[in-house]
Short mmCIF file of C-alpha atoms in Angstrom, two decimals:
data_model
loop_
_atom_site.label_atom_id
_atom_site.label_comp_id
_atom_site.label_asym_id
_atom_site.label_seq_id
_atom_site.Cartn_x
_atom_site.Cartn_y
_atom_site.Cartn_z
CA UNK A 1 0.46 -0.15 -0.29
CA UNK A 2 2.99 2.63 0.21
CA UNK A 3 1.76 3.20 4.08
CA UNK A 4 4.67 3.66 7.05
CA UNK A 5 3.19 2.24 10.22
CA UNK A 6 5.41 3.92 13.24
CA UNK A 7 4.92 1.55 16.50
CA UNK A 8 6.35 2.29 20.31
CA UNK A 9 8.86 -0.51 21.17
CA UNK A 10 7.34 0.37 24.81
CA UNK A 11 3.68 -0.59 24.70
CA UNK A 12 3.80 -1.94 21.29
CA UNK A 13 0.93 -0.10 19.84
CA UNK A 14 0.90 1.77 16.24
CA UNK A 15 1.58 5.78 16.61
CA UNK A 16 0.52 6.87 13.48
CA UNK A 17 -0.05 5.54 9.52
CA UNK A 18 1.59 7.32 6.95
CA UNK A 19 0.64 7.58 3.43
CA UNK A 20 5.22 7.32 2.48
CA UNK A 21 4.87 5.60 -1.24
CA UNK A 22 2.76 5.47 -4.42
CA UNK A 23 4.00 1.85 -4.52
CA UNK A 24 4.70 -0.86 -2.37
CA UNK A 25 8.00 -0.48 0.02
CA UNK A 26 10.26 -3.07 -0.40
CA UNK A 27 12.62 -2.35 1.60
CA UNK A 28 13.85 0.36 4.44
CA UNK A 29 16.78 0.65 7.21
CA UNK A 30 18.29 2.78 9.49
CA UNK A 31 21.81 5.00 9.58
CA UNK A 32 24.37 3.71 11.65
CA UNK A 33 23.76 7.28 13.52
CA UNK A 34 20.21 6.46 14.31
CA UNK A 35 19.50 9.73 12.89
CA UNK A 36 18.14 9.18 9.11
CA UNK A 37 16.06 6.70 7.81
CA UNK A 38 16.40 5.54 3.48
CA UNK A 39 13.08 3.94 1.94
CA UNK A 40 12.89 2.22 -1.49
CA UNK A 41 9.54 1.19 -3.40
CA UNK A 42 7.93 -1.10 -6.17
CA UNK A 43 8.40 1.71 -8.85
CA UNK A 44 12.20 2.40 -7.91
CA UNK A 45 11.84 5.80 -5.91
CA UNK A 46 14.06 6.20 -2.78
CA UNK A 47 13.34 8.66 0.02
CA UNK A 48 15.20 10.27 2.98
CA UNK A 49 13.49 10.44 5.98
CA UNK A 50 14.00 12.03 9.52
CA UNK A 51 13.21 10.10 12.71
CA UNK A 52 10.39 12.33 12.79
CA UNK A 53 8.98 11.42 9.75
CA UNK A 54 9.58 14.39 7.64
CA UNK A 55 10.50 13.45 4.41
CA UNK A 56 13.02 15.33 3.08
CA UNK A 57 14.63 14.17 -0.37
CA UNK A 58 12.65 11.65 -3.15
CA UNK A 59 14.66 10.36 -6.44
CA UNK A 60 13.90 7.57 -9.26
CA UNK A 61 16.86 5.57 -8.31
CA UNK A 62 16.13 2.32 -10.03
CA UNK A 63 13.36 1.00 -13.39
CA UNK A 64 12.70 -1.23 -11.44
CA UNK A 65 11.51 -2.40 -8.06
CA UNK A 66 14.52 -2.07 -5.53
CA UNK A 67 14.73 -4.86 -3.42
CA UNK A 68 17.38 -3.81 -0.76
CA UNK A 69 19.21 -1.02 0.80
CA UNK A 70 22.32 -0.95 3.08
CA UNK A 71 24.68 1.86 4.66
CA UNK A 72 28.52 2.53 4.63
CA UNK A 73 30.10 2.32 8.24
CA UNK A 74 29.90 5.57 7.82
CA UNK A 75 26.77 6.62 6.45
CA UNK A 76 28.37 8.36 3.74
CA UNK A 77 27.35 5.77 1.38
CA UNK A 78 24.76 3.49 0.59
CA UNK A 79 23.86 0.37 -1.60
CA UNK A 80 20.82 -0.24 -3.45
CA UNK A 81 19.81 -3.49 -5.47
CA UNK A 82 16.88 -3.95 -7.43
CA UNK A 83 15.28 -6.29 -9.99
CA UNK A 84 16.39 -4.80 -13.14
CA UNK A 85 19.74 -6.52 -12.16
CA UNK A 86 22.20 -4.33 -10.68
CA UNK A 87 23.46 -2.70 -7.70
CA UNK A 88 23.90 0.92 -7.36
CA UNK A 89 26.69 3.02 -4.89
CA UNK A 90 25.47 6.15 -3.88
CA UNK A 91 26.55 9.39 -2.28
CA UNK A 92 23.67 10.38 0.98
CA UNK A 93 24.18 13.26 0.89
CA UNK A 94 24.74 14.65 -2.71
CA UNK A 95 22.28 12.04 -3.69
CA UNK A 96 24.28 11.25 -6.57
CA UNK A 97 24.71 7.67 -8.43
CA UNK A 98 28.91 6.78 -7.63
CA UNK A 99 28.58 3.69 -9.51
CA UNK A 100 27.18 0.76 -11.21
CA UNK A 101 27.33 -2.14 -10.22
CA UNK A 102 26.51 -5.30 -13.11
CA UNK A 103 27.21 -8.85 -13.27
CA UNK A 104 24.30 -10.99 -11.90
CA UNK A 105 22.05 -11.85 -15.45
CA UNK A 106 19.06 -11.60 -12.71
CA UNK A 107 16.88 -9.85 -10.55
CA UNK A 108 19.41 -8.96 -7.61
CA UNK A 109 17.16 -9.89 -4.18
CA UNK A 110 19.72 -8.63 -1.25
CA UNK A 111 22.56 -6.44 -0.54
CA UNK A 112 24.59 -5.64 2.81
CA UNK A 113 27.24 -3.82 3.13
CA UNK A 114 30.70 -4.83 4.90
CA UNK A 115 30.49 -3.75 8.94
CA UNK A 116 33.92 -1.79 8.90
CA UNK A 117 35.26 -2.54 5.65
CA UNK A 118 34.88 -1.36 2.02
CA UNK A 119 33.02 -4.57 0.66
CA UNK A 120 29.86 -5.17 -0.60
CA UNK A 121 27.72 -8.89 -0.92
CA UNK A 122 24.77 -9.39 -2.65
CA UNK A 123 22.27 -12.39 -3.86
CA UNK A 124 20.37 -12.70 -7.19
CA UNK A 125 17.98 -14.39 -8.58
CA UNK A 126 20.84 -15.41 -11.23
CA UNK A 127 21.42 -19.27 -10.44
CA UNK A 128 25.01 -19.19 -12.32
CA UNK A 129 26.39 -16.17 -10.02
CA UNK A 130 23.84 -16.18 -7.20
CA UNK A 131 25.99 -14.54 -4.88
CA UNK A 132 29.17 -11.72 -5.65
CA UNK A 133 31.49 -9.61 -3.41
CA UNK A 134 32.30 -6.61 -4.47
CA UNK A 135 34.53 -3.09 -4.53
CA UNK A 136 32.36 -0.10 -4.51
CA UNK A 137 35.11 2.21 -4.51
CA UNK A 138 36.27 0.75 -8.20
CA UNK A 139 32.47 -1.71 -9.08
CA UNK A 140 34.27 -4.43 -9.28
CA UNK A 141 33.65 -7.95 -8.67
CA UNK A 142 35.98 -9.28 -5.85
CA UNK A 143 34.29 -13.18 -6.31
CA UNK A 144 31.46 -15.41 -7.16
CA UNK A 145 29.85 -18.11 -4.57
CA UNK A 146 28.15 -20.66 -6.55
CA UNK A 147 26.58 -21.41 -3.55
CA UNK A 148 23.10 -22.26 -4.32
CA UNK A 149 20.85 -23.37 -6.80
CA UNK A 150 18.10 -21.29 -6.73
CA UNK A 151 17.35 -17.77 -6.08
CA UNK A 152 19.07 -16.14 -2.65
CA UNK A 153 16.49 -14.13 -0.71
CA UNK A 154 18.95 -12.83 2.08
CA UNK A 155 22.57 -12.48 2.61
CA UNK A 156 24.20 -10.53 5.42
CA UNK A 157 27.58 -9.78 7.67
CA UNK A 158 27.72 -10.65 11.01
CA UNK A 159 29.71 -8.02 13.15
CA UNK A 160 33.27 -9.66 13.18
CA UNK A 161 33.24 -8.99 9.86
CA UNK A 162 34.69 -12.50 8.63
CA UNK A 163 31.22 -14.20 8.51
CA UNK A 164 28.09 -14.34 6.28
CA UNK A 165 25.24 -16.49 5.75
CA UNK A 166 22.81 -16.78 3.20
CA UNK A 167 19.43 -17.68 2.61
CA UNK A 168 17.38 -19.31 -0.22
CA UNK A 169 15.12 -20.65 -1.76
CA UNK A 170 16.35 -24.30 -2.28
CA UNK A 171 16.00 -24.11 1.40
CA UNK A 172 19.37 -23.91 2.73
CA UNK A 173 21.10 -21.52 4.82
CA UNK A 174 24.68 -20.82 4.26
CA UNK A 175 27.92 -19.73 6.63
CA UNK A 176 30.99 -18.78 4.38
CA UNK A 177 34.30 -17.13 5.95
CA UNK A 178 35.66 -14.12 3.92
CA UNK A 179 38.87 -15.14 4.66
CA UNK A 180 38.61 -18.69 3.44
CA UNK A 181 35.78 -19.06 0.26
CA UNK A 182 36.85 -21.54 -1.57
CA UNK A 183 34.20 -23.48 0.47
CA UNK A 184 31.43 -22.74 3.01
CA UNK A 185 31.86 -23.45 6.31
CA UNK A 186 28.52 -24.76 7.58
CA UNK A 187 25.41 -25.63 5.76
CA UNK A 188 22.16 -25.36 8.06
CA UNK A 189 19.08 -27.88 6.70
CA UNK A 190 16.15 -26.97 8.59
CA UNK A 191 13.45 -24.99 6.92
CA UNK A 192 10.44 -27.13 5.04
CA UNK A 193 10.28 -24.95 2.46
CA UNK A 194 12.10 -21.44 1.24
CA UNK A 195 14.14 -19.66 3.13
CA UNK A 196 13.54 -16.10 3.21
CA UNK A 197 15.35 -13.93 5.79
CA UNK A 198 17.80 -13.85 8.29
CA UNK A 199 19.32 -11.77 11.04
CA UNK A 200 22.48 -12.02 13.47
CA UNK A 201 21.89 -11.84 16.84
CA UNK A 202 23.48 -8.25 17.63
CA UNK A 203 25.41 -9.75 20.47
CA UNK A 204 25.87 -13.61 20.88
CA UNK A 205 28.35 -14.15 17.76
CA UNK A 206 27.41 -17.15 16.55
CA UNK A 207 23.76 -17.36 16.92
CA UNK A 208 21.47 -15.83 13.99
CA UNK A 209 17.47 -16.86 13.25
CA UNK A 210 15.90 -17.11 9.77
CA UNK A 211 12.20 -17.10 8.50
CA UNK A 212 10.81 -19.29 6.11
CA UNK A 213 8.02 -19.09 3.42
CA UNK A 214 5.94 -21.54 5.13
CA UNK A 215 5.91 -18.73 7.98
CA UNK A 216 8.44 -20.30 10.21
CA UNK A 217 10.67 -19.12 12.39
CA UNK A 218 14.02 -20.71 13.06
CA UNK A 219 16.88 -20.01 15.44
CA UNK A 220 20.54 -21.56 14.69
CA UNK A 221 24.57 -21.54 16.42
CA UNK A 222 27.37 -21.75 14.29
CA UNK A 223 28.56 -25.39 15.29
CA UNK A 224 25.49 -26.94 15.80
CA UNK A 225 24.20 -29.65 13.17
CA UNK A 226 20.46 -28.83 13.89
CA UNK A 227 18.21 -25.58 14.69
CA UNK A 228 18.30 -24.78 18.54
CA UNK A 229 14.78 -23.40 18.76
CA UNK A 230 11.96 -22.88 16.34
CA UNK A 231 8.40 -21.12 15.90
CA UNK A 232 7.04 -23.34 13.80
CA UNK A 233 3.55 -21.18 12.55
CA UNK A 234 4.93 -18.06 13.57
CA UNK A 235 2.82 -16.20 10.91
CA UNK A 236 0.34 -17.66 8.45
CA UNK A 237 2.64 -16.54 4.99
CA UNK A 238 6.20 -16.17 4.05
CA UNK A 239 8.62 -14.06 6.69
CA UNK A 240 9.82 -11.30 4.73
CA UNK A 241 12.18 -9.86 7.26
CA UNK A 242 13.17 -9.98 10.65
CA UNK A 243 14.65 -7.38 13.14
CA UNK A 244 16.75 -7.93 16.47
CA UNK A 245 16.80 -5.00 19.29
CA UNK A 246 19.81 -3.44 19.76
CA UNK A 247 20.00 -5.42 23.00
CA UNK A 248 19.00 -8.45 21.62
CA UNK A 249 16.09 -9.46 23.78
CA UNK A 250 13.35 -9.06 21.97
CA UNK A 251 13.10 -10.16 17.51
CA UNK A 252 10.86 -8.25 15.21
CA UNK A 253 9.52 -10.45 12.14
CA UNK A 254 7.37 -8.85 9.30
CA UNK A 255 5.65 -10.79 6.75
CA UNK A 256 3.33 -11.17 4.06
CA UNK A 257 0.63 -12.04 6.02
CA UNK A 258 -0.17 -8.31 6.67
CA UNK A 259 1.14 -8.64 10.41
CA UNK A 260 4.36 -7.56 12.43
CA UNK A 261 5.22 -9.16 15.34
CA UNK A 262 7.43 -9.47 18.21
CA UNK A 263 8.86 -12.52 19.83
CA UNK A 264 10.84 -12.61 23.37
CA UNK A 265 10.86 -14.93 26.11
CA UNK A 266 7.80 -15.42 27.76
CA UNK A 267 9.95 -14.89 31.66
CA UNK A 268 13.66 -13.92 32.66
CA UNK A 269 15.42 -16.90 33.05
CA UNK A 270 13.01 -19.34 30.82
CA UNK A 271 15.37 -21.31 28.99
CA UNK A 272 12.38 -22.18 25.71
CA UNK A 273 13.75 -25.41 26.49
CA UNK A 274 11.91 -27.02 23.60
CA UNK A 275 12.23 -26.72 19.65
CA UNK A 276 8.45 -25.80 19.14
CA UNK A 277 7.60 -23.12 22.02
CA UNK A 278 5.49 -26.04 24.07
CA UNK A 279 6.35 -23.54 26.70
CA UNK A 280 3.26 -21.22 26.28
CA UNK A 281 1.04 -23.91 26.89
CA UNK A 282 0.69 -25.41 30.60
CA UNK A 283 2.77 -27.28 31.95
CA UNK A 284 0.18 -29.95 32.57
CA UNK A 285 -0.65 -29.71 29.20
CA UNK A 286 2.59 -29.87 27.40
CA UNK A 287 3.52 -33.19 27.82
CA UNK A 288 7.27 -32.70 28.60
CA UNK A 289 9.28 -35.01 30.77
CA UNK A 290 12.87 -33.17 32.03
CA UNK A 291 14.25 -36.34 30.72
CA UNK A 292 13.51 -35.87 27.50
CA UNK A 293 15.05 -32.07 27.00
CA UNK A 294 17.58 -31.77 24.92
CA UNK A 295 20.16 -29.39 25.81
CA UNK A 296 20.53 -27.53 22.36
CA UNK A 297 17.02 -27.16 22.20
CA UNK A 298 17.95 -23.80 24.79
CA UNK A 299 18.97 -20.16 22.61
CA UNK A 300 21.71 -19.02 24.07
CA UNK A 301 21.70 -15.07 25.30
CA UNK A 302 17.94 -15.40 25.88
CA UNK A 303 18.15 -16.61 29.27
CA UNK A 304 20.46 -16.87 32.20
CA UNK A 305 23.11 -19.09 31.21
CA UNK A 306 24.54 -19.89 27.73
CA UNK A 307 24.49 -24.54 27.82
CA UNK A 308 24.98 -24.60 23.67
CA UNK A 309 27.70 -26.91 23.26
CA UNK A 310 28.31 -29.58 20.37
CA UNK A 311 31.66 -31.35 21.18
CA UNK A 312 32.78 -34.71 19.07
CA UNK A 313 35.43 -36.49 20.00
CA UNK A 314 38.43 -34.94 19.77
CA UNK A 315 40.40 -37.54 18.55
CA UNK A 316 39.19 -36.37 14.60
CA UNK A 317 40.15 -33.35 13.95
CA UNK A 318 40.43 -33.36 10.50
CA UNK A 319 37.87 -31.40 9.04
CA UNK A 320 37.65 -28.22 11.68
CA UNK A 321 35.90 -25.11 10.68
CA UNK A 322 39.08 -23.09 8.73
CA UNK A 323 39.18 -19.72 10.10
CA UNK A 324 37.02 -19.82 13.25
CA UNK A 325 38.32 -19.12 17.26
CA UNK A 326 36.61 -22.41 18.41
CA UNK A 327 38.02 -21.89 21.59
CA UNK A 328 36.18 -18.40 22.33
CA UNK A 329 34.90 -17.31 26.10
CA UNK A 330 31.44 -17.15 24.60
CA UNK A 331 30.94 -19.63 22.25
CA UNK A 332 32.79 -22.62 23.35
CA UNK A 333 31.95 -25.05 20.48
CA UNK A 334 34.33 -27.81 19.29
CA UNK A 335 32.40 -29.31 15.88
CA UNK A 336 33.43 -31.81 13.45
CA UNK A 337 32.35 -30.49 9.99
CA UNK A 338 32.50 -32.08 6.45
CA UNK A 339 34.49 -29.59 3.99
CA UNK A 340 32.66 -29.89 0.37
CA UNK A 341 34.28 -28.05 -2.18
CA UNK A 342 31.79 -25.61 -3.82
CA UNK A 343 32.95 -21.97 -5.05
CA UNK A 344 35.38 -21.65 -7.47
CA UNK A 345 38.65 -20.25 -6.13
CA UNK A 346 38.52 -16.46 -5.98
CA UNK A 347 40.72 -13.76 -7.65
CA UNK A 348 44.18 -14.15 -6.54
CA UNK A 349 44.54 -9.75 -6.10
CA UNK A 350 41.53 -10.61 -3.52
CA UNK A 351 43.37 -11.25 -0.12
CA UNK A 352 45.83 -8.33 -1.44
CA UNK A 353 42.45 -6.06 -1.39
CA UNK A 354 41.01 -7.28 1.97
CA UNK A 355 44.43 -6.95 3.64
CA UNK A 356 44.63 -2.85 2.66
CA UNK A 357 40.71 -1.67 2.55
CA UNK A 358 40.28 0.85 5.31
CA UNK A 359 36.95 2.15 6.00
CA UNK A 360 37.64 5.21 4.18
CA UNK A 361 34.82 4.63 1.76
CA UNK A 362 33.95 8.48 1.36
CA UNK A 363 34.80 10.87 -1.44
CA UNK A 364 37.94 12.73 -0.81
CA UNK A 365 37.59 14.79 -3.71
CA UNK A 366 35.59 17.41 -1.90
CA UNK A 367 33.15 19.93 -3.31
CA UNK A 368 32.55 23.45 -2.83
CA UNK A 369 30.65 24.48 0.63
CA UNK A 370 27.75 26.50 -1.00
CA UNK A 371 27.23 22.70 -2.99
CA UNK A 372 27.58 20.91 0.37
CA UNK A 373 24.58 23.65 2.06
CA UNK A 374 22.51 24.12 -0.96
CA UNK A 375 22.13 20.05 -0.82
CA UNK A 376 21.58 19.93 2.78
CA UNK A 377 19.06 22.25 1.97
CA UNK A 378 17.58 21.46 -0.91
CA UNK A 379 14.10 20.08 0.49
CA UNK A 380 13.63 22.93 4.03
CA UNK A 381 10.33 24.64 3.17
CA UNK A 382 11.38 28.99 3.08
CA UNK A 383 15.07 28.32 2.49
CA UNK A 384 16.58 30.25 0.25
CA UNK A 385 20.00 29.41 -0.91
CA UNK A 386 22.97 30.46 1.25
CA UNK A 387 24.38 31.72 -2.52
CA UNK A 388 22.23 34.34 -2.25
CA UNK A 389 22.12 35.37 1.04
CA UNK A 390 24.10 36.01 4.02
CA UNK A 391 23.99 32.31 5.82
CA UNK A 392 22.00 32.77 9.45
CA UNK A 393 21.58 28.73 9.79
CA UNK A 394 23.36 25.44 9.21
CA UNK A 395 20.63 22.36 9.26
CA UNK A 396 23.30 19.11 9.22
CA UNK A 397 22.78 15.56 10.54
CA UNK A 398 19.78 16.41 11.13
CA UNK A 399 21.04 19.57 13.92
CA UNK A 400 20.08 23.09 13.06
CA UNK A 401 22.30 25.58 14.36
CA UNK A 402 22.26 29.74 13.96
CA UNK A 403 24.73 31.06 13.15
CA UNK A 404 26.30 34.87 12.99
CA UNK A 405 28.15 36.47 10.84
CA UNK A 406 31.56 36.77 13.05
CA UNK A 407 31.41 33.07 13.81
CA UNK A 408 34.06 30.42 13.47
CA UNK A 409 31.85 28.31 11.73
CA UNK A 410 30.46 30.96 9.53
CA UNK A 411 33.94 31.55 8.22
CA UNK A 412 34.78 28.44 7.47
CA UNK A 413 32.08 27.65 5.56
CA UNK A 414 33.30 31.15 3.78
CA UNK A 415 36.54 30.10 2.78
CA UNK A 416 35.56 26.58 1.57
CA UNK A 417 34.79 22.74 2.01
CA UNK A 418 38.25 22.14 3.43
CA UNK A 419 38.08 24.37 6.05
CA UNK A 420 34.35 23.25 6.83
CA UNK A 421 35.23 19.86 6.85
CA UNK A 422 38.03 20.65 9.29
CA UNK A 423 36.30 23.02 12.10
CA UNK A 424 33.66 20.16 11.70
CA UNK A 425 35.89 16.80 12.42
CA UNK A 426 37.50 19.47 15.46
CA UNK A 427 34.38 18.59 17.33
CA UNK A 428 33.91 22.75 18.36
CA UNK A 429 30.57 22.66 16.69
CA UNK A 430 29.39 20.51 20.03
CA UNK A 431 25.49 19.72 18.50
CA UNK A 432 27.43 17.49 16.22
CA UNK A 433 29.80 15.21 18.38
CA UNK A 434 26.92 12.36 18.82
CA UNK A 435 25.84 12.34 15.72
CA UNK A 436 28.53 13.39 12.52
CA UNK A 437 30.16 10.52 10.51
CA UNK A 438 33.76 11.49 10.38
CA UNK A 439 34.81 13.86 6.93
CA UNK A 440 37.75 12.51 5.42
CA UNK A 441 40.32 15.70 3.69
CA UNK A 442 43.26 13.54 2.89
CA UNK A 443 44.94 10.77 3.47
CA UNK A 444 46.73 12.79 6.75
CA UNK A 445 45.01 13.59 9.74
CA UNK A 446 43.26 16.88 9.79
CA UNK A 447 44.96 20.24 11.17
#
């Protein structure tokens, strides 16, 4: 319908319904600093929103439906993917397209920017090139993972920067380690129908959940052979999206059954000891015996203790998980996995690229300060471009700052982009210290 519904996270009541787009909203994402939300629709339009749901920008990004959006670590760039078979890299402030990534032979269903580096991953309907890794600066394809035989519906980086998980219509989820992409680390089998969405837990490194086309939500732990929890009939239709609360105690799911649901433990300390959510029934009706409880059904981090351990005989270590820290204090998992070569070898320059790429994905060429300010003010009603008058107000990163002719900030704006950026980076503008991304000037530290 193109509508937004704004929900209260304490009472779980909706506060308002807004007609946001003229066609179905296909994706929405908050910037890492929580100041901006970017949404996209079936007609290919992108919109910028402030936290008060004020729409400040709209432009046509693709000629077909946009399926995914992902911000760069600094929020200065974002990526979009579309049914037109392309991924595009955009400059957020200038709303300008910087690169078009071409290589998939069909609809691109998902995209995710690496949490620390200049690296983008995408999944598509193209069963010949289902998953690709890209350099967003050059637009070059760095690697192709031939991981699935059907459409890849979702792909997500783990916050550790090394793991990525894919969800596909072939019912499978697969875990890869970017340090060794020659084969998958683990394959997760449990969905009875297509797997459609996936989300890593924000706190427990090895835990993630997935949604399926039959409405099921499954919980997984890296190293465990089977799901560690399940809600078989969470929804009546496909689960399109999943999102954890930043603290990890609430999970939100969105479905084609027209509902959004919030999931949490029944009470503090409840270990969800069964896989099929039977703990919602009275104890005398559940039919469970204490001796029948499987410890692997416990979801780590959702109760007072982590009890997930899948330990195989130590004598056979031929299939140890490559590149993983299996002795971490959070997830003490020792498991034997069969390595199955599946993906083609990656290019030789990939490792060098990985070692030398940094977060600095901002455009270092710079641009005139008046252009910067006018871009930020373009959609504010009643504002006259600064090129025509003496600047009186600066609106940047969602903050409004009054200017005076003799202020150092005003003088920095008049001197040009570098002076303006140095002044902002200095931290002298206290109102921006909690929201501003770093503004790159050169390879040197700003003075």
